[in-house]
């Protein structure tokens, strides 16, 4: 599930379902689903506590990057995993097609401004990885982007991967934990989800014709993602490929990995110095004698 640095992976080799081993299969779907629900709940509670400590400690930040094909479940994962988190220390930023002002800057510009501050959790719903996916699959869109000559060449893509690695390395070196999740759904499951969007009136708003166009480029996207994993899965910010045909599986795994990521930090509440303790004692005394 974790992509080891320098490893060439084929997405089709990764399982997208709920039972990736015999033990789970034997237990049966209902049992596994129930246990997954319990683990998710435990992790939600753990995340609430961890976030408070992260905030109090005020030295590290967490950046969670969610990528996946359309309908992979990014929004639902954010909603479910982060439901217990204090909104004050958490910010979700969704990135769509870059606007004119964004295109007038280098591709990382708009992401810089959305990175989490110390003590905060930042979530990128899509990210700069789109910049090595969408224009790679549809080079024609670069014609309108005022890019210098050579755009779209191998060297151009290599430079973007390098920039991304350097960007993340810089964040990590300065106290940000970068957690990258690819929600991996199968093409069949995407078809089911798109049909459900078309057949259910309350889901119509979620449907976009471009989802169908991009579906026709499924294999191109899979290749582009494989290159992303190869180029940008590093020791300090590896990619996790998350089986996502069952939403409960994806949510449970993502929550678990976030909690594990935060727990690796040596977080602590700021120490109360002797001087400060005296100050607090005086404050308490003043209040009590009122
Ligand atoms: P979502 O599909 O995530 O729910 P939207 O319907 O707003 O959100 O779609 C966002 C669209 O923006 C996606 O089709 C995505 O591929 C596109 N997008 C994001 N970043 C870029 C980029 N850098 N270049 C081109 N398209 C992008």
Tab-separated table of C-alpha atoms and ligand atoms in Angstrom:
chain	number	residue	atom	x	y	z
A	1	UNK	CA	0.000	0.000	0.000
A	2	UNK	CA	2.925	2.321	0.619
A	3	UNK	CA	4.927	3.106	-2.502
A	4	UNK	CA	8.601	2.592	-1.696
A	5	UNK	CA	10.897	5.293	-3.067
A	6	UNK	CA	12.164	4.529	-6.550
A	7	UNK	CA	9.649	1.730	-7.001
A	8	UNK	CA	7.845	1.395	-10.332
A	9	UNK	CA	4.283	0.357	-9.631
A	10	UNK	CA	1.349	-0.694	-11.745
A	11	UNK	CA	-1.900	0.542	-10.290
A	12	UNK	CA	-3.700	-2.488	-11.690
A	13	UNK	CA	-1.620	-4.669	-9.348
A	14	UNK	CA	-3.239	-2.977	-6.354
A	15	UNK	CA	-6.395	-4.349	-4.865
A	16	UNK	CA	-9.360	-1.969	-4.706
A	17	UNK	CA	-11.798	-4.081	-2.661
A	18	UNK	CA	-12.397	-4.824	1.014
A	19	UNK	CA	-10.535	-8.142	1.522
A	20	UNK	CA	-6.923	-7.998	0.464
A	21	UNK	CA	-5.990	-11.204	2.285
A	22	UNK	CA	-7.500	-14.610	3.124
A	23	UNK	CA	-7.878	-13.783	6.788
A	24	UNK	CA	-10.234	-10.926	5.981
A	25	UNK	CA	-12.065	-12.983	3.378
A	26	UNK	CA	-12.657	-15.720	5.924
A	27	UNK	CA	-13.947	-13.255	8.480
A	28	UNK	CA	-16.557	-12.099	5.976
A	29	UNK	CA	-17.608	-8.691	4.784
A	30	UNK	CA	-20.066	-7.869	7.567
A	31	UNK	CA	-17.541	-8.606	10.295
A	32	UNK	CA	-14.775	-6.691	8.540
A	33	UNK	CA	-17.061	-3.737	7.924
A	34	UNK	CA	-18.144	-3.608	11.525
A	35	UNK	CA	-14.565	-3.799	12.786
A	36	UNK	CA	-13.542	-1.112	10.283
A	37	UNK	CA	-16.299	1.120	11.669
A	38	UNK	CA	-14.973	0.622	15.189
A	39	UNK	CA	-11.413	1.374	14.142
A	40	UNK	CA	-12.565	4.512	12.343
A	41	UNK	CA	-14.371	5.648	15.463
A	42	UNK	CA	-11.303	4.994	17.646
A	43	UNK	CA	-9.149	6.901	15.200
A	44	UNK	CA	-11.543	9.822	15.075
A	45	UNK	CA	-11.251	10.140	18.834
A	46	UNK	CA	-7.477	9.718	18.637
A	47	UNK	CA	-7.362	12.394	15.973
A	48	UNK	CA	-9.300	14.856	18.115
A	49	UNK	CA	-6.803	14.404	20.952
A	50	UNK	CA	-3.808	14.426	18.642
A	51	UNK	CA	-4.966	17.632	17.000
A	52	UNK	CA	-5.300	19.388	20.325
A	53	UNK	CA	-1.766	18.370	21.204
A	54	UNK	CA	-0.500	19.388	17.764
A	55	UNK	CA	-2.068	22.804	18.293
A	56	UNK	CA	-0.678	23.200	21.821
A	57	UNK	CA	2.780	22.011	20.809
A	58	UNK	CA	2.759	24.507	17.931
A	59	UNK	CA	5.895	23.267	16.182
A	60	UNK	CA	4.637	20.908	13.495
A	61	UNK	CA	1.958	20.949	10.829
A	62	UNK	CA	0.240	18.186	8.920
A	63	UNK	CA	-0.457	18.404	5.203
A	64	UNK	CA	-2.811	15.763	3.858
A	65	UNK	CA	-3.002	15.411	0.094
A	66	UNK	CA	-5.932	13.580	-1.437
A	67	UNK	CA	-5.852	12.507	-5.042
A	68	UNK	CA	-7.924	10.073	-7.058
A	69	UNK	CA	-9.974	9.664	-10.192
A	70	UNK	CA	-13.380	11.372	-10.301
A	71	UNK	CA	-15.853	9.815	-7.820
A	72	UNK	CA	-12.994	8.200	-5.863
A	73	UNK	CA	-14.491	9.595	-2.645
A	74	UNK	CA	-12.195	12.447	-1.690
A	75	UNK	CA	-14.943	14.693	-0.292
A	76	UNK	CA	-16.607	11.936	1.709
A	77	UNK	CA	-13.270	10.820	3.148
A	78	UNK	CA	-12.506	14.340	4.337
A	79	UNK	CA	-15.977	14.680	5.853
A	80	UNK	CA	-15.858	11.372	7.706
A	81	UNK	CA	-12.256	11.327	8.819
A	82	UNK	CA	-12.127	14.928	10.001
A	83	UNK	CA	-15.578	15.068	11.567
A	84	UNK	CA	-14.278	15.226	15.144
A	85	UNK	CA	-11.550	17.719	14.457
A	86	UNK	CA	-11.673	21.283	15.775
A	87	UNK	CA	-12.279	23.502	12.705
A	88	UNK	CA	-10.054	26.166	14.230
A	89	UNK	CA	-6.931	24.131	13.593
A	90	UNK	CA	-7.927	22.552	10.313
A	91	UNK	CA	-8.357	23.917	6.812
A	92	UNK	CA	-9.518	22.119	3.688
A	93	UNK	CA	-8.602	23.660	0.346
A	94	UNK	CA	-10.023	22.316	-2.909
A	95	UNK	CA	-8.147	22.997	-6.092
A	96	UNK	CA	-9.938	23.185	-9.415
A	97	UNK	CA	-8.882	24.366	-12.843
A	98	UNK	CA	-6.394	27.205	-12.269
A	99	UNK	CA	-7.731	30.691	-12.957
A	100	UNK	CA	-5.995	33.427	-14.940
A	101	UNK	CA	-4.210	34.913	-11.933
A	102	UNK	CA	-2.989	31.484	-10.847
A	103	UNK	CA	-1.773	30.703	-14.353
A	104	UNK	CA	0.175	33.958	-14.318
A	105	UNK	CA	2.381	32.452	-11.604
A	106	UNK	CA	4.403	29.270	-11.390
A	107	UNK	CA	2.348	26.141	-10.811
A	108	UNK	CA	3.220	25.874	-7.100
A	109	UNK	CA	2.198	29.433	-6.247
A	110	UNK	CA	-1.391	28.808	-5.287
A	111	UNK	CA	-0.409	25.890	-3.054
A	112	UNK	CA	2.135	27.810	-1.029
A	113	UNK	CA	-0.509	30.091	0.326
A	114	UNK	CA	-2.663	27.194	1.445
A	115	UNK	CA	-0.009	25.255	3.365
A	116	UNK	CA	-0.889	24.718	7.037
A	117	UNK	CA	0.704	26.876	9.734
A	118	UNK	CA	2.357	25.404	12.814
A	119	UNK	CA	-0.111	23.428	14.870
A	120	UNK	CA	-2.539	23.137	11.968
A	121	UNK	CA	-3.809	20.357	9.761
A	122	UNK	CA	-4.174	21.318	6.109
A	123	UNK	CA	-5.998	19.180	3.610
A	124	UNK	CA	-5.542	19.542	-0.118
A	125	UNK	CA	-8.518	18.187	-2.003
A	126	UNK	CA	-6.577	17.764	-5.266
A	127	UNK	CA	-3.213	19.444	-5.376
A	128	UNK	CA	-0.165	20.339	-7.447
A	129	UNK	CA	-0.216	16.720	-8.555
A	130	UNK	CA	-2.986	17.750	-10.942
A	131	UNK	CA	-0.291	19.778	-12.717
A	132	UNK	CA	1.538	16.603	-13.661
A	133	UNK	CA	-1.666	14.749	-14.498
A	134	UNK	CA	-4.270	16.831	-16.361
A	135	UNK	CA	-1.934	18.728	-18.749
A	136	UNK	CA	0.071	15.558	-19.271
A	137	UNK	CA	-3.031	13.679	-20.378
A	138	UNK	CA	-4.453	16.677	-22.266
A	139	UNK	CA	-1.390	18.639	-23.519
A	140	UNK	CA	-3.652	20.956	-25.489
A	141	UNK	CA	-4.631	22.873	-22.342
A	142	UNK	CA	-1.051	24.089	-21.977
A	143	UNK	CA	-1.402	26.121	-25.162
A	144	UNK	CA	-3.454	28.640	-23.244
A	145	UNK	CA	-1.110	28.828	-20.263
A	146	UNK	CA	1.587	31.214	-21.493
A	147	UNK	CA	4.271	28.690	-20.626
A	148	UNK	CA	7.829	29.145	-21.916
A	149	UNK	CA	9.048	27.141	-24.929
A	150	UNK	CA	9.774	23.483	-24.218
A	151	UNK	CA	6.586	22.965	-22.224
A	152	UNK	CA	5.331	19.432	-22.513
A	153	UNK	CA	8.780	17.996	-23.259
A	154	UNK	CA	10.277	15.252	-21.106
A	155	UNK	CA	12.586	17.792	-19.507
A	156	UNK	CA	9.575	19.943	-18.635
A	157	UNK	CA	7.861	17.109	-16.750
A	158	UNK	CA	11.086	16.066	-15.067
A	159	UNK	CA	11.466	19.625	-13.839
A	160	UNK	CA	7.946	19.634	-12.413
A	161	UNK	CA	8.520	16.378	-10.526
A	162	UNK	CA	11.773	17.786	-9.218
A	163	UNK	CA	10.037	20.983	-8.086
A	164	UNK	CA	7.397	18.919	-6.287
A	165	UNK	CA	10.028	16.805	-4.534
A	166	UNK	CA	11.912	19.932	-3.502
A	167	UNK	CA	8.703	21.633	-2.321
A	168	UNK	CA	7.775	18.692	-0.125
A	169	UNK	CA	11.318	18.241	1.111
A	170	UNK	CA	11.314	21.881	2.154
A	171	UNK	CA	8.007	21.496	4.001
A	172	UNK	CA	9.203	18.359	5.787
A	173	UNK	CA	12.511	19.952	6.782
A	174	UNK	CA	10.567	22.795	8.337
A	175	UNK	CA	8.230	20.696	10.440
A	176	UNK	CA	5.400	19.649	8.127
A	177	UNK	CA	4.348	16.027	7.886
A	178	UNK	CA	3.220	15.388	4.309
A	179	UNK	CA	0.751	12.513	3.933
A	180	UNK	CA	-0.255	11.628	0.385
A	181	UNK	CA	-3.198	9.386	-0.392
A	182	UNK	CA	-4.325	8.051	-3.741
A	183	UNK	CA	-7.869	6.756	-3.452
A	184	UNK	CA	-7.762	3.839	-5.822
A	185	UNK	CA	-11.094	2.903	-7.377
A	186	UNK	CA	-11.640	0.441	-10.193
A	187	UNK	CA	-13.076	1.539	-13.517
A	188	UNK	CA	-16.194	-0.589	-12.873
A	189	UNK	CA	-16.798	1.102	-9.531
A	190	UNK	CA	-16.452	4.516	-11.130
A	191	UNK	CA	-19.087	3.529	-13.686
A	192	UNK	CA	-21.455	2.510	-10.879
A	193	UNK	CA	-20.895	5.790	-9.037
A	194	UNK	CA	-21.378	7.904	-12.162
A	195	UNK	CA	-24.595	6.048	-13.015
A	196	UNK	CA	-25.809	6.588	-9.469
A	197	UNK	CA	-25.116	10.325	-9.829
A	198	UNK	CA	-27.130	10.396	-13.032
A	199	UNK	CA	-30.045	8.413	-11.625
A	200	UNK	CA	-30.353	10.181	-8.282
A	201	UNK	CA	-31.674	13.712	-8.402
A	202	UNK	CA	-29.903	14.756	-5.175
A	203	UNK	CA	-26.620	13.709	-6.761
A	204	UNK	CA	-27.099	15.495	-10.088
A	205	UNK	CA	-25.081	18.479	-8.898
A	206	UNK	CA	-22.088	16.228	-8.465
A	207	UNK	CA	-22.107	15.132	-12.077
A	208	UNK	CA	-20.007	16.909	-14.643
A	209	UNK	CA	-19.762	16.020	-18.318
A	210	UNK	CA	-15.992	16.318	-18.049
A	211	UNK	CA	-16.090	13.252	-15.767
A	212	UNK	CA	-17.167	11.245	-18.804
A	213	UNK	CA	-14.459	12.732	-20.994
A	214	UNK	CA	-11.800	11.948	-18.432
A	215	UNK	CA	-13.157	8.431	-18.043
A	216	UNK	CA	-12.297	7.874	-21.687
A	217	UNK	CA	-8.718	8.708	-20.752
A	218	UNK	CA	-8.698	6.296	-17.821
A	219	UNK	CA	-5.589	4.419	-18.943
A	220	UNK	CA	-3.710	7.638	-19.671
A	221	UNK	CA	-4.442	8.852	-16.157
A	222	UNK	CA	-3.370	5.567	-14.638
A	223	UNK	CA	-0.033	5.804	-16.467
A	224	UNK	CA	0.377	9.436	-15.372
A	225	UNK	CA	-0.328	8.470	-11.759
A	226	UNK	CA	2.168	5.611	-11.941
A	227	UNK	CA	4.812	8.102	-13.044
A	228	UNK	CA	3.808	10.413	-10.174
A	229	UNK	CA	4.318	7.613	-7.651
A	230	UNK	CA	7.660	6.670	-9.163
A	231	UNK	CA	8.899	10.245	-9.227
A	232	UNK	CA	7.536	11.593	-5.969
A	233	UNK	CA	7.224	8.808	-3.424
A	234	UNK	CA	10.104	9.588	-1.078
A	235	UNK	CA	11.233	8.376	2.347
A	236	UNK	CA	9.973	11.512	4.018
A	237	UNK	CA	6.704	11.825	2.062
A	238	UNK	CA	5.660	8.518	0.549
A	239	UNK	CA	2.494	7.810	-1.400
A	240	UNK	CA	-0.163	5.527	0.034
A	241	UNK	CA	-2.365	3.718	-2.461
A	242	UNK	CA	-5.684	3.215	-0.717
A	243	UNK	CA	-8.233	0.624	-1.867
A	244	UNK	CA	-11.336	2.748	-2.400
A	245	UNK	CA	-14.098	0.698	-4.032
A	246	UNK	CA	-15.681	0.526	-0.579
A	247	UNK	CA	-15.894	3.911	1.058
A	248	UNK	CA	-15.674	2.505	4.578
A	249	UNK	CA	-12.386	0.791	3.726
A	250	UNK	CA	-10.811	3.963	2.355
A	251	UNK	CA	-11.982	6.108	5.263
A	252	UNK	CA	-10.753	3.669	7.895
A	253	UNK	CA	-7.324	3.315	6.314
A	254	UNK	CA	-6.817	7.029	5.745
A	255	UNK	CA	-7.809	7.881	9.326
A	256	UNK	CA	-5.478	5.212	10.645
A	257	UNK	CA	-2.520	6.470	8.632
A	258	UNK	CA	-3.126	10.068	9.694
A	259	UNK	CA	-3.224	9.098	13.356
A	260	UNK	CA	-0.064	7.011	12.982
A	261	UNK	CA	1.626	9.929	11.214
A	262	UNK	CA	0.822	12.343	14.018
A	263	UNK	CA	1.758	9.859	16.739
A	264	UNK	CA	5.284	9.603	15.341
A	265	UNK	CA	5.886	13.203	16.385
A	266	UNK	CA	7.276	14.015	19.808
A	267	UNK	CA	4.354	16.276	20.621
A	268	UNK	CA	4.053	17.751	24.093
A	269	UNK	CA	2.172	20.432	25.901
A	270	UNK	CA	4.357	23.504	26.449
A	271	UNK	CA	6.144	23.337	29.798
A	272	UNK	CA	5.025	25.665	32.556
A	273	UNK	CA	8.120	27.433	33.863
A	274	UNK	CA	8.554	28.159	37.587
A	275	UNK	CA	8.094	31.840	36.883
A	276	UNK	CA	4.843	31.162	35.034
A	277	UNK	CA	3.640	28.847	37.811
A	278	UNK	CA	4.078	31.719	40.268
A	279	UNK	CA	2.117	33.981	37.944
A	280	UNK	CA	-0.696	31.457	37.781
A	281	UNK	CA	-0.720	30.992	41.550
A	282	UNK	CA	-1.116	34.745	42.001
A	283	UNK	CA	-3.927	34.832	39.436
A	284	UNK	CA	-5.699	31.997	41.243
A	285	UNK	CA	-5.263	33.720	44.591
A	286	UNK	CA	-6.668	36.998	43.213
A	287	UNK	CA	-9.685	35.248	41.747
A	288	UNK	CA	-10.440	33.236	44.871
A	289	UNK	CA	-10.280	36.199	47.210
A	290	UNK	CA	-12.783	38.246	45.099
B	1	LIG	P1	-13.928	17.579	-7.806
B	1	LIG	O1	-14.001	16.838	-9.101
B	1	LIG	O2	-12.607	17.400	-7.094
B	1	LIG	O3	-15.089	17.316	-6.910
B	1	LIG	P2	-14.441	19.924	-9.344
B	1	LIG	O4	-15.679	19.342	-9.917
B	1	LIG	O5	-14.393	21.383	-8.984
B	1	LIG	O6	-13.956	19.135	-8.077
B	1	LIG	O7	-13.279	19.612	-10.386
B	1	LIG	C1	-12.064	20.150	-10.307
B	1	LIG	C2	-11.427	19.967	-11.688
B	1	LIG	O8	-10.275	20.794	-11.748
B	1	LIG	C3	-10.989	18.557	-11.946
B	1	LIG	O9	-11.475	18.102	-13.174
B	1	LIG	C4	-9.478	18.674	-11.974
B	1	LIG	O10	-8.867	17.753	-12.814
B	1	LIG	C5	-9.297	20.092	-12.443
B	1	LIG	N1	-7.971	20.613	-12.109
B	1	LIG	C6	-7.418	20.754	-10.898
B	1	LIG	N2	-6.162	21.234	-10.984
B	1	LIG	C7	-5.909	21.378	-12.304
B	1	LIG	C8	-4.790	21.819	-13.041
B	1	LIG	N3	-3.672	22.189	-12.436
B	1	LIG	N4	-4.886	21.835	-14.378
B	1	LIG	C9	-6.024	21.451	-14.976
B	1	LIG	N5	-7.112	21.016	-14.360
B	1	LIG	C10	-7.065	20.978	-13.026
